[in-house]
Coordinates of C-alpha atoms in Angstrom, one line a residue:
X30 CA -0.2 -43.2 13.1
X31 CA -1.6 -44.6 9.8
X32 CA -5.0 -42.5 10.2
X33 CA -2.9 -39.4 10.5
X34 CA -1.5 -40.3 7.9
X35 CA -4.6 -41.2 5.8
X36 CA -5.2 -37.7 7.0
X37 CA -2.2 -35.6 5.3
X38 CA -2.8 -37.3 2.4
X39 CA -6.6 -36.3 2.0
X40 CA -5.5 -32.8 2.7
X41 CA -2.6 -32.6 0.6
X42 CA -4.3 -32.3 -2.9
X43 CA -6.9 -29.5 -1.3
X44 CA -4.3 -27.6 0.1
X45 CA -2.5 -27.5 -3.3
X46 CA -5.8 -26.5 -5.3
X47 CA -6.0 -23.6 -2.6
X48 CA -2.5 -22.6 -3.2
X49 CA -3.2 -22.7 -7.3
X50 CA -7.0 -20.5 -6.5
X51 CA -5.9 -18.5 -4.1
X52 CA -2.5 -17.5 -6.7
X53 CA -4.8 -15.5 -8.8
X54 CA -6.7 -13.2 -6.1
X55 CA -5.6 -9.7 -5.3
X56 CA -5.0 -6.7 -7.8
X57 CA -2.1 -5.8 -10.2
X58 CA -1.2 -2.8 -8.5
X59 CA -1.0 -3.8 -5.5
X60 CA 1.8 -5.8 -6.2
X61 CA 6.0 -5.3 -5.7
X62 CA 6.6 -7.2 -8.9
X63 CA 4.9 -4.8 -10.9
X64 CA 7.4 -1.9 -10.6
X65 CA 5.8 1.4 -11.9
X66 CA 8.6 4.0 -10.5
X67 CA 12.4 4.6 -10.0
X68 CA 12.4 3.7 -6.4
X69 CA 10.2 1.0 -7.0
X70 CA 12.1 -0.8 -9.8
X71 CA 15.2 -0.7 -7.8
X72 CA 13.8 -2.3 -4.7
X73 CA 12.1 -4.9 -7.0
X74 CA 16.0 -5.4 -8.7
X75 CA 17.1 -6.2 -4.9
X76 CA 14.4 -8.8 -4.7
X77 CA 15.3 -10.5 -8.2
X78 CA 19.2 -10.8 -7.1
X79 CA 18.3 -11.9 -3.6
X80 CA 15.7 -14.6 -4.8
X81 CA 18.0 -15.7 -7.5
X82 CA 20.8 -16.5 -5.4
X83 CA 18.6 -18.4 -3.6
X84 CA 17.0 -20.5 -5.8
X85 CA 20.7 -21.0 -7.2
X86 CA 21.8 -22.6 -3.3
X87 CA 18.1 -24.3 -3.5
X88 CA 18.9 -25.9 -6.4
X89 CA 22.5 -27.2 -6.1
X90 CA 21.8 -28.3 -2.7
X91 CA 18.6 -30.8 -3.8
X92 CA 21.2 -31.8 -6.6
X93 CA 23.8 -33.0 -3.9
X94 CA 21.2 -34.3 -1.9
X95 CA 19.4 -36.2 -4.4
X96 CA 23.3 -37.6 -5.8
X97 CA 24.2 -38.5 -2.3
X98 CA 21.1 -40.0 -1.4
X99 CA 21.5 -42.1 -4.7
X100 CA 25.4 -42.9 -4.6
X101 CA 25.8 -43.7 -1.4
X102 CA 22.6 -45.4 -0.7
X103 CA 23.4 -49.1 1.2
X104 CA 23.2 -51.6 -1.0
X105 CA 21.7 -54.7 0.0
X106 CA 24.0 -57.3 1.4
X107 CA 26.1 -54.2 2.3
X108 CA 26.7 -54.3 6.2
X109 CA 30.0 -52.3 6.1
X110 CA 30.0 -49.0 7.9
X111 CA 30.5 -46.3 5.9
X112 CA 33.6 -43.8 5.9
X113 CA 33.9 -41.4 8.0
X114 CA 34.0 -37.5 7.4
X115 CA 33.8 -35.7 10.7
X116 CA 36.8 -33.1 11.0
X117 CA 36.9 -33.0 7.5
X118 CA 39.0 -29.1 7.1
X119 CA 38.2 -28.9 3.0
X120 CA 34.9 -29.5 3.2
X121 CA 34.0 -27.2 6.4
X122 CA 36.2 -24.4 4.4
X123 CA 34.4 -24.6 1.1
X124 CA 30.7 -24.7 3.2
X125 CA 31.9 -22.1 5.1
X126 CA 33.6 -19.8 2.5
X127 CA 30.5 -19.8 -0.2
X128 CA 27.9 -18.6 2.2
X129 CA 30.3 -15.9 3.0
X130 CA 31.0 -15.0 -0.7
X131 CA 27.2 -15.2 -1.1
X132 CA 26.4 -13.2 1.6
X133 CA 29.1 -10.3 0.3
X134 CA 27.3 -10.5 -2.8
X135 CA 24.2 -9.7 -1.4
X136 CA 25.5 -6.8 0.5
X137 CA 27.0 -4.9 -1.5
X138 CA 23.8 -3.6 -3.3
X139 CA 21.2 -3.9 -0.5
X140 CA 23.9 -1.5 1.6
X141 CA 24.6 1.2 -1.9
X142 CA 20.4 0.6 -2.0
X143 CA 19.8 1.4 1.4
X144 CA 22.2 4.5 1.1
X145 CA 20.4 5.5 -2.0
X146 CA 16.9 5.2 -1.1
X147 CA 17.4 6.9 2.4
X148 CA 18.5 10.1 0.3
X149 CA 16.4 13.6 2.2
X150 CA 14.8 15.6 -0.9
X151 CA 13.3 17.7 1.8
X152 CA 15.5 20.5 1.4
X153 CA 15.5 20.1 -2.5
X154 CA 13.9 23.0 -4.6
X155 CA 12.7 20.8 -7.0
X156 CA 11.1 18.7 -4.9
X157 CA 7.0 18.1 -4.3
X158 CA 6.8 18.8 -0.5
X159 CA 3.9 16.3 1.5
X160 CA 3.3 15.9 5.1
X161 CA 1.9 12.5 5.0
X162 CA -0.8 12.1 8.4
X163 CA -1.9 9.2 9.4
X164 CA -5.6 8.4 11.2
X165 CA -8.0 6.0 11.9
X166 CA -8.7 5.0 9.3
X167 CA -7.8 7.7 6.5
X168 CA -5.0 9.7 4.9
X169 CA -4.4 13.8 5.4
X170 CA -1.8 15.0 2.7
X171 CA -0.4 18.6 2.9
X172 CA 1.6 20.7 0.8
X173 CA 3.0 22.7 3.3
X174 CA 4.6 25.2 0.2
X175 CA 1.6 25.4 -1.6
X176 CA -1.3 25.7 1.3
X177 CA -2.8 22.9 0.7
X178 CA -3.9 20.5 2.7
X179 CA -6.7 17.4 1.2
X180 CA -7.6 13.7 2.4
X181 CA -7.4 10.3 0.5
X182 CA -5.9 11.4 -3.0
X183 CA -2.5 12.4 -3.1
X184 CA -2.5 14.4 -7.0
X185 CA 1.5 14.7 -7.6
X186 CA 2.4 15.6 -11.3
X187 CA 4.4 13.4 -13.4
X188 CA 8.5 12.5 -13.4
X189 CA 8.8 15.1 -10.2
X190 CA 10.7 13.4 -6.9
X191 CA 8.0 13.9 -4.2
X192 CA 9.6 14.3 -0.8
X193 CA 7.2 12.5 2.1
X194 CA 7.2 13.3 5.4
X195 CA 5.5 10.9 7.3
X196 CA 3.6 11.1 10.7
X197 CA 0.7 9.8 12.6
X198 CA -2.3 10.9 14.4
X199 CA -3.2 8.4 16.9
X200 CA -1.5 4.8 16.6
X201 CA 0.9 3.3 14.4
X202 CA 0.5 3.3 10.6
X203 CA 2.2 2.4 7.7
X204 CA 2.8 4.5 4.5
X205 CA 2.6 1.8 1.1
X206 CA 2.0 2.2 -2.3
X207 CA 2.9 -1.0 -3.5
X208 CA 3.9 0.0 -7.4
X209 CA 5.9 3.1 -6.6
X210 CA 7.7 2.7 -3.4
X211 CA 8.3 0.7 -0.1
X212 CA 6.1 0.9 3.1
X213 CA 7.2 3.4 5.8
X214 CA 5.7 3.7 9.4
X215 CA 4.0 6.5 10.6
X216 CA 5.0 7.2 14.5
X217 CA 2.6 9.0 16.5
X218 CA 4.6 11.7 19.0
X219 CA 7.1 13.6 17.3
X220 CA 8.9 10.8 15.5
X221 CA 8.6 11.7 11.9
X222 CA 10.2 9.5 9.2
X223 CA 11.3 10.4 5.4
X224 CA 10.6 8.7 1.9
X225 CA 10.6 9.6 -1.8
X226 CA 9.4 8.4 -4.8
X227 CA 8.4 9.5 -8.8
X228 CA 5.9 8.4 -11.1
X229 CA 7.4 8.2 -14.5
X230 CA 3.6 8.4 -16.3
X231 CA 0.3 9.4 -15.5
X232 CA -1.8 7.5 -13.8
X233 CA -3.7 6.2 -10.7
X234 CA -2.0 4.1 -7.9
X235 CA -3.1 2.4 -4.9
X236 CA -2.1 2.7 -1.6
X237 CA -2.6 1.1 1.3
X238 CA -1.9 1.1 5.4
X239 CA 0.9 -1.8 6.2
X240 CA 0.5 -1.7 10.1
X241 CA -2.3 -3.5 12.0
X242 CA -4.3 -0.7 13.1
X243 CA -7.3 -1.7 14.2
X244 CA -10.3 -3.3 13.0
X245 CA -10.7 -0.9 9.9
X246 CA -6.7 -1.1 9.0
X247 CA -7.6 -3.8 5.7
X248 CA -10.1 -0.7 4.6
X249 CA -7.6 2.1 4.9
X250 CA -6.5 3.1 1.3
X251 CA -5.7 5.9 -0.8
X252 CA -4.9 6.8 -4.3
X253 CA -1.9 8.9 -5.4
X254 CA -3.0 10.3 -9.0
X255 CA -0.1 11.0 -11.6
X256 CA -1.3 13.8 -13.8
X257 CA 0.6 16.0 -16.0
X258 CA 2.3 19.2 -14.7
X259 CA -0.2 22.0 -16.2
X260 CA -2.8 19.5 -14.6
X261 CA -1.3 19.9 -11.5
X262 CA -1.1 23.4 -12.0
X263 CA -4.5 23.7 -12.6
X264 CA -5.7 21.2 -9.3
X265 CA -3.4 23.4 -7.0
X266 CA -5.6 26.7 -7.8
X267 CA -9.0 24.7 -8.2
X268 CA -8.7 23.6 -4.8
X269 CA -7.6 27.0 -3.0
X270 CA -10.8 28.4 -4.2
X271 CA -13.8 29.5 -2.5
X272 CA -16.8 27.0 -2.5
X273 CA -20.1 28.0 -2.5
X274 CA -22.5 26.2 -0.1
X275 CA -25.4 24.1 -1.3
X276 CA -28.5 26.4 -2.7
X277 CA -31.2 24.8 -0.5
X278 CA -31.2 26.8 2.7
X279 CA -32.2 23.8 4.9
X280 CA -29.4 21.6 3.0
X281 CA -27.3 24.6 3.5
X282 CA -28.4 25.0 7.5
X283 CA -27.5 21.0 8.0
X284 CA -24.2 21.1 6.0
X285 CA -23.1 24.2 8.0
X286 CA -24.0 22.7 11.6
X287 CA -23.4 19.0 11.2
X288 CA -20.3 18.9 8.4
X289 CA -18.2 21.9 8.3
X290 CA -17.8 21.7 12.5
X291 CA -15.7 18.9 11.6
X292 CA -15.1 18.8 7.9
X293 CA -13.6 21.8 5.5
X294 CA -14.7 22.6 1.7
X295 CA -12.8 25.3 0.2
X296 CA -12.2 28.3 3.1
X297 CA -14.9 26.9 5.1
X298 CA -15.2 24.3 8.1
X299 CA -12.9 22.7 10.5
X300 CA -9.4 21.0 9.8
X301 CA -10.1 18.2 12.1
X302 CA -11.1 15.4 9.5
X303 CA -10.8 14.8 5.7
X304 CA -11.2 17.9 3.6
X305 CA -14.1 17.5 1.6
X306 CA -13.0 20.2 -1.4
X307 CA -13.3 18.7 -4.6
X308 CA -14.5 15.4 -3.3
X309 CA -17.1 14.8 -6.4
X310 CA -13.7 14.5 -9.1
X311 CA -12.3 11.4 -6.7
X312 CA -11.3 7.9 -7.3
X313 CA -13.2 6.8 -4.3
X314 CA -14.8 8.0 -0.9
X315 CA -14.1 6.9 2.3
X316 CA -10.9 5.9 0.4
X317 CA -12.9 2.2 -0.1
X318 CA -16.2 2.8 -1.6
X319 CA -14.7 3.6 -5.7
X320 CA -16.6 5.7 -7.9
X321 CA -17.4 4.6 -11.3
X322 CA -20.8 4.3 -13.4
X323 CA -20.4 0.8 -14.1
X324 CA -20.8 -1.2 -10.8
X325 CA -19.7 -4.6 -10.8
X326 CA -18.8 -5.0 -7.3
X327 CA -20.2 -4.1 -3.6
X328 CA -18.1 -1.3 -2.8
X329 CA -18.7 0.3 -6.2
X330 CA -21.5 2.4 -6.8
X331 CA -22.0 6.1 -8.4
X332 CA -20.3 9.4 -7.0
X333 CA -23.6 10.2 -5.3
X334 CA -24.5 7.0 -4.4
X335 CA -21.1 6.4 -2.5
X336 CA -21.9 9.3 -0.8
X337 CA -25.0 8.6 0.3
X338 CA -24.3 5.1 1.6
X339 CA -21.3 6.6 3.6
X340 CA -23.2 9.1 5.3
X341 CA -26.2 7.5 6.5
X342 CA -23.8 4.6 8.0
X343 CA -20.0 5.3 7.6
X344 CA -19.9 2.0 10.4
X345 CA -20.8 -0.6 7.8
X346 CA -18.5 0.7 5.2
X347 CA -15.5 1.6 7.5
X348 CA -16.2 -0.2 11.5
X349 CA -14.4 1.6 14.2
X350 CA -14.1 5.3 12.3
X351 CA -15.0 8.4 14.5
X352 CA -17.7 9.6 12.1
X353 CA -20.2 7.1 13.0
X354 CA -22.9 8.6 15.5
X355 CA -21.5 12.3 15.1
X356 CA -24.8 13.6 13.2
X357 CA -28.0 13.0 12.9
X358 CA -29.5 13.6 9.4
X359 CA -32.8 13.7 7.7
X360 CA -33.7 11.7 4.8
X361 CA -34.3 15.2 3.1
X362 CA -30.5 16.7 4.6
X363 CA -29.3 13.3 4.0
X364 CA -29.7 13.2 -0.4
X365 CA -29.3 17.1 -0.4
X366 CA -25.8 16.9 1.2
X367 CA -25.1 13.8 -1.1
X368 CA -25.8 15.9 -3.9
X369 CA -23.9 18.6 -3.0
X370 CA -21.1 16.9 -2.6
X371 CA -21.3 14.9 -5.7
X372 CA -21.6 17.6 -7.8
X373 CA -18.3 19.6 -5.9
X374 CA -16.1 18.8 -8.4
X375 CA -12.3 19.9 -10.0
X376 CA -11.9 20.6 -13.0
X377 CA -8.1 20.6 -14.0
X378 CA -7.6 18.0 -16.2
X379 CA -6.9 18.5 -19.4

């Protein structure tokens, strides 16, 4: 007994430094208590009141304890049993009527919350219409009034209510965008489920996938890009317009035979898999690898060079996704298609 307890007591203080490390790891938008929408704020409001009233019980039950535990401690010499309680009716009714008052505090907002954020904007003219699809292991967004349909960056414009609808592909997913809005699974079969949510300003948000869905589910995010409404003006008619296919004939050849069977750019290719139109102007490929010039971590490189690297061998950047071993490319095909694809940008922001 006393080793284990010698035990406990060495791991104690490391499990508290791990606590007060681990505390400062993850990102800023991916977090609840950073509220960045409407929907978002209120559900973050519900979590204030609810952890309030708890720490409120917490607090005035250690102070009772701590009293009792202190006033009627046995004194020594004291042999005397103390009084009894048992059956006492004023204290059962006050422990039993405060957890019931609590409770109908609680209630009464999470039920006019629940009510609220349920509301169906689907039929609302105002409304940004998105058939959310979910697949191992990316996003398909379509804006089934505009005819368009994209992969991986969801561009809404800024202060409109977007109306989700939300399905998947293959297993169960879950829809998350941690500063705008609750999760929301994606069923696969015909079991589709509804959401809204607004971004007040422009700006870029992270999503994420909330189900276990296999080993890739932890690399599974998107973006949702708030831009202006000209902006978004501007992106709907970029992307709707014919692309032209890379100027090297052999690039050309490989692009045709081993990327548009599967993949679409503008009015070309398949709708299978993520649309590749205007790939060049996003956050990120793959949804994981982020574009930026300034590369201070592994999964952040250049446009081109995130292209590249998830090309030649999608499985080390994403494990388990259907595009590993569906080609075989060429060193040449390989950078030309890179390049391509790089340089097949959007321009629609202001």
């Amino acid at each position: 007994m006393m080793k284990r307890w010698q035990f406990v007591k060495r791991l104690a203080p490391l499990m508290a430094m791990m606590v007060l490390v681990l505390a400062a790891c993850g990102r800023e938008d991916l977090s609840t208590l950073n509220p960045q929408g409407p929907v978002a704020e209120e559900q973050f409001g519900l979590m204030k009141l609810t952890i309030g009233i708890m720490l409120i019980v917490i607090v005035i039950v250690f102070a009772i304890s701590l009293y009792v535990i202190i006033r009627f401690r046995r004194r020594k010499g004291d042999n005397t049993i103390p009084k009894q309680v048992e059956g006492n009716h004023k204290l059962e009714i006050i422990w039993t009527v405060i957890p019931i008052i609590l409770l109908i505090i609680l209630a009464v907002p999470t039920v006019q919350s629940v009510f609220n954020l349920s509301k169906d904007y689907s039929k609302d003219p105002d409304a940004i219409k998105v058939i959310v699809t979910s697949h191992q292991y990316w996003w398909e967004f379509e804006y089934p009034e505009l005819g368009i349909k994209t992969a991986q960056e969801l561009i809404i414009p800024t202060g409109k209510t977007i109306s989700i609808e939300a399905k998947s592909a293959d297993v169960l997913h879950s829809f998350w965008i941690p500063s705008l809005a609750g999760k929301i699974d994606t069923n696969p079969g015909a079991n589709v489920n509804r959401m809204y949510f607004s971004a007040p300003k422009e700006g870029v948000y992270l999503g994420k996938c909330a189900e276990l869905c296999g080993p890739s589910h932890g690399l599974m995010d998107f973006k949702v890009k708030s831009v202006d409404e000209s902006s978004f003006d501007r992106w709907t008619a970029a992307i709707q317009e014919p692309v032209a296919l890379p100027s090297d004939p052999a690039v050309a050849e490989a692009f045709q035979s081993k990327c548009l069977s599967c993949h679409a750019v503008g009015d070309l290719g398949g709708p299978a898999f993520p649309n590749l139109t205007g790939i060049g102007s996003r956050e990120s490929v793959g949804g994981i690898l982020v574009n930026t010039d300034d590369p201070q971590y592994s999964n952040e490189g250049s446009v081109y060079d995130n292209l590249y690297r998830w090309i030649k061998d999608p499985e080390s950047v994403k494990p388990g996704n259907q595009m590993a071993g569906a080609y075989d490319l060429t060193e040449q095909e390989l950078e030309g298609i890179a390049d391509y694809l790089s340089k097949l940008t959007l321009d629609y922001e202001q």
